[in-house]
One Martini backbone bead per residue (centre of mass of N, CA, C, O) as a GRO file, in nm:
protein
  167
    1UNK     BB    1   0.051   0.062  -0.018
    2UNK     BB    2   0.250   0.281  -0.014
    3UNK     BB    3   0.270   0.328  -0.327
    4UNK     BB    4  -0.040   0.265  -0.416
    5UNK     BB    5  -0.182   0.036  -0.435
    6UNK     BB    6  -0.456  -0.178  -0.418
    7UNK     BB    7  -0.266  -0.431  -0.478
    8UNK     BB    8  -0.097  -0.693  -0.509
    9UNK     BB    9  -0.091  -0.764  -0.817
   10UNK     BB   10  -0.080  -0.456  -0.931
   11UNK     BB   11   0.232  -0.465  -0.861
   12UNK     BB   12   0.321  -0.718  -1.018
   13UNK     BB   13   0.313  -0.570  -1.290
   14UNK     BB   14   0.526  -0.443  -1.245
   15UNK     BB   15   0.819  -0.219  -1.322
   16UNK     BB   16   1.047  -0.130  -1.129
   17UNK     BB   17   1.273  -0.020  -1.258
   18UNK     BB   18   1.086   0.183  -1.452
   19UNK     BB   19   0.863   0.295  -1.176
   20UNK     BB   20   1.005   0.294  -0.923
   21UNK     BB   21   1.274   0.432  -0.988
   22UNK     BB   22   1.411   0.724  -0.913
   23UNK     BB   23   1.720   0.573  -0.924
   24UNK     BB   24   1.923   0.355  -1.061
   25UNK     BB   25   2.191   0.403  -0.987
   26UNK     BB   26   2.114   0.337  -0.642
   27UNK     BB   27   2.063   0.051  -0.679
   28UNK     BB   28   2.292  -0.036  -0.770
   29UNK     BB   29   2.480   0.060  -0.519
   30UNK     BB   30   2.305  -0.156  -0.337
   31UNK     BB   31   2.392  -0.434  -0.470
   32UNK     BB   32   2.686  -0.478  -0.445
   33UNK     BB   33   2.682  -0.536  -0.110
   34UNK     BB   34   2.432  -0.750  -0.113
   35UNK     BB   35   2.634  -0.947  -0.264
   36UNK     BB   36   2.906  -0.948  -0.121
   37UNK     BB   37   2.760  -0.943   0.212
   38UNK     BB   38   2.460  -1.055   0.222
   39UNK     BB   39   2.343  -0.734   0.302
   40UNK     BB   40   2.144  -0.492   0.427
   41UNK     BB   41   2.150  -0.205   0.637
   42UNK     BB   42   1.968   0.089   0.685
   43UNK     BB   43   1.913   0.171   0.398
   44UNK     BB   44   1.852   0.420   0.148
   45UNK     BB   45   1.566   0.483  -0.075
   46UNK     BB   46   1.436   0.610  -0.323
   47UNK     BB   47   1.111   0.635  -0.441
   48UNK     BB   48   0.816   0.552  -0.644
   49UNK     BB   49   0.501   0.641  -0.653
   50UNK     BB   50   0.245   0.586  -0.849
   51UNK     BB   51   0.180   0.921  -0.898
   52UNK     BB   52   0.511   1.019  -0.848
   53UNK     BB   53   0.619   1.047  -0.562
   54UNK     BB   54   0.796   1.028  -0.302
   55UNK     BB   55   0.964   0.714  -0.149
   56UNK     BB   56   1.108   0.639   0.122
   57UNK     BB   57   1.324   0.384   0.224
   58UNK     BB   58   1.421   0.125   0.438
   59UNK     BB   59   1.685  -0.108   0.395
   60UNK     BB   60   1.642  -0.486   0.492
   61UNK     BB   61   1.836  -0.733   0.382
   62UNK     BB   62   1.907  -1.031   0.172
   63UNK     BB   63   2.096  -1.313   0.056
   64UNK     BB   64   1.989  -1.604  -0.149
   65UNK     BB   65   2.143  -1.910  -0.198
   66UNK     BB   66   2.343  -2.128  -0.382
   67UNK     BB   67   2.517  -2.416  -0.333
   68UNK     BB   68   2.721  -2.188  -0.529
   69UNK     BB   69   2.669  -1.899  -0.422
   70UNK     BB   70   2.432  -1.786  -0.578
   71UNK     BB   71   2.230  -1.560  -0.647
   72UNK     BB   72   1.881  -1.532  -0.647
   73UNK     BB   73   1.767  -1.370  -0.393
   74UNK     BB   74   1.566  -1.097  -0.237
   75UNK     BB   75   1.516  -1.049   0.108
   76UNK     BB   76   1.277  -0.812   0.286
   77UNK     BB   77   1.243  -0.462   0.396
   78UNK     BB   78   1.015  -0.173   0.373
   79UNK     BB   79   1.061   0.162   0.559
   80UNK     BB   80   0.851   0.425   0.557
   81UNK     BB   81   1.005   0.786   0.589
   82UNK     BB   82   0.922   1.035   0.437
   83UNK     BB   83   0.792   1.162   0.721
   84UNK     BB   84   1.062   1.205   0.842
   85UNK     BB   85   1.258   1.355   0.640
   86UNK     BB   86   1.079   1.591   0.655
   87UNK     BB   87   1.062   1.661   0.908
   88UNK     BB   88   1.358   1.704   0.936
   89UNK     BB   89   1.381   1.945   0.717
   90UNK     BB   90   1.213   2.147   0.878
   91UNK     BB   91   1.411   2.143   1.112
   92UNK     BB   92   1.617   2.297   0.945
   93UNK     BB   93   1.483   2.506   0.873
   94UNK     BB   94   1.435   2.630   1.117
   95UNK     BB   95   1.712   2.687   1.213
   96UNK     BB   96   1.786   2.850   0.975
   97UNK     BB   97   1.574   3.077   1.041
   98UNK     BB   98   1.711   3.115   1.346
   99UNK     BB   99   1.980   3.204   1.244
  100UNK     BB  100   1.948   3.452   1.108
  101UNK     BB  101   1.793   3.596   1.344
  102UNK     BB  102   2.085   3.597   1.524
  103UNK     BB  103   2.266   3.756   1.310
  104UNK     BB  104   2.067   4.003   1.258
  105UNK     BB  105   2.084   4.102   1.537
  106UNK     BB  106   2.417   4.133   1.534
  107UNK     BB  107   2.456   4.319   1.293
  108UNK     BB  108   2.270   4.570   1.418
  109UNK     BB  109   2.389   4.620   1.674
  110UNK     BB  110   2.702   4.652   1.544
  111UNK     BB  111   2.575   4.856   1.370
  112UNK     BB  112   2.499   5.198   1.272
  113UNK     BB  113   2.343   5.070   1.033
  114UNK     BB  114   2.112   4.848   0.899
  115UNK     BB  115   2.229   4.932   0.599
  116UNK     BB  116   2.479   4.788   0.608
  117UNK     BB  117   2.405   4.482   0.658
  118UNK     BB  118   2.106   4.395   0.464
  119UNK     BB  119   2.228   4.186   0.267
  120UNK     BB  120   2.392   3.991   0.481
  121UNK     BB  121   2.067   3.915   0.563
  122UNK     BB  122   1.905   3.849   0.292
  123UNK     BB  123   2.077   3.635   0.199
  124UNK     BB  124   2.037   3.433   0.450
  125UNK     BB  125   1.785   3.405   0.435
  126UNK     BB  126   1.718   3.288   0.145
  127UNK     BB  127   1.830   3.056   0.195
  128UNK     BB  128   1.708   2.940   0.467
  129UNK     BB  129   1.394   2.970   0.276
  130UNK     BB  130   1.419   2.897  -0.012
  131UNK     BB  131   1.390   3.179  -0.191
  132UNK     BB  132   1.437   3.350  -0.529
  133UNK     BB  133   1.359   3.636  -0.349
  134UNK     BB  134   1.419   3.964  -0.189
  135UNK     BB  135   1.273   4.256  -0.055
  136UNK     BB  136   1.285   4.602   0.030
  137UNK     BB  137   1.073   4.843   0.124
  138UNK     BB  138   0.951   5.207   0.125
  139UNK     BB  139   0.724   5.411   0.285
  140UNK     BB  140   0.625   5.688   0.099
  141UNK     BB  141   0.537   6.020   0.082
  142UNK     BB  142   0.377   6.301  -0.139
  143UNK     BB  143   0.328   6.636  -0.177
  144UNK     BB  144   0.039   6.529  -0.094
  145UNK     BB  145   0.000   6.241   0.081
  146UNK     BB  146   0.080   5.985  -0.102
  147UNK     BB  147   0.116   5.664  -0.074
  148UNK     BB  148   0.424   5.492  -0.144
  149UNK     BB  149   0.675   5.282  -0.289
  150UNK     BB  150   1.009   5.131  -0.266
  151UNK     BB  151   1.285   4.985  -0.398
  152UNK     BB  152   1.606   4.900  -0.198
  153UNK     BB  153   1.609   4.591  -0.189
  154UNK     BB  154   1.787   4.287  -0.299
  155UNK     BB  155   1.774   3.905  -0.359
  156UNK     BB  156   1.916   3.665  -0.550
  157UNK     BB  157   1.952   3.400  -0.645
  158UNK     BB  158   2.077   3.132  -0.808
  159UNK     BB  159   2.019   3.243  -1.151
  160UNK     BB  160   1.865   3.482  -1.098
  161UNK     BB  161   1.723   3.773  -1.163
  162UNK     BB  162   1.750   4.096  -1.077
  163UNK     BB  163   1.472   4.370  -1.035
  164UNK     BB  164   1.540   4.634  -0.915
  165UNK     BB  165   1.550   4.780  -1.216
  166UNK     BB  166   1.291   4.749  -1.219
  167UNK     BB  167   0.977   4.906  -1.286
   0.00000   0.00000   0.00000
């Protein structure tokens, strides 16, 4: 069921090579230890779920041979961890954006005003947040006292284009 089918059945129709393998050459360099090795103890490997979404799993496994030493096949199982991995980088990213508002507060601190630092704070939060841009605006009044807003500062990851200077 981990897989996406809803039958024994429908599963054994599968081609895994093709169907399951989300990198084909990950499980072929799992193949070499438990061949040598005969058995792989909570190897991890990624596979697709029948929908194509990525399945994490656990591998515990060993090979049958025969009386001539020759692998048959293998039996073990798979525990399916794809929630416990996302659980896990979801805490890493938030530690990384509890670190970088650590950081902004040291530099902004240490600095004699926030604009000498706002750069490598909003890199970094950038990274941290996993985002392809990040903008500074400021909210200004004109002649008249209508409000509007101007962009001050921008960050932009690697390869994205920066926009600051586009109006």
């Amino acid at each position: 069921r981990m897989f996406g089918y809803t039958s024994e059945a429908e599963l054994l129709q599968v081609d895994i090579g093709r169907e399951l393998d989300r990198d084909p050459k990950q499980r072929k360099a799992l193949s070499h230890p438990i061949e040598r090795e005969g058995e792989l103890h909570a190897a991890e490997l990624v596979l697709t779920r029948q929908d194509g979404q990525p399945l994490v799993v656990l591998v515990n496994s060993h090979v049958v041979r025969d009386d001539a030493g020759r692998v048959l096949y293998s039996e073990g199982t798979l525990t399916d961890i794809t929630e416990r991995k996302r659980d896990v980088e979801e805490l890493a990213r938030y530690a990384a954006i509890l670190n970088t508002v650590n950081f902004a507060a040291e530099e902004f601190l240490r600095a004699s005003s926030w604009r000498d630092q706002i750069n490598p704070v909003i890199a970094r939060l950038g990274r941290a947040t996993r985002v392809s841009r990040i903008y500074i605006f400021e909210n200004c009044l004109d002649e008249n006292d209508t409000l509007y807003w101007r962009q001050l500062y921008e960050w932009a990851a690697a390869g994205v284009t920066p926009q600051i200077d586009n109006p």
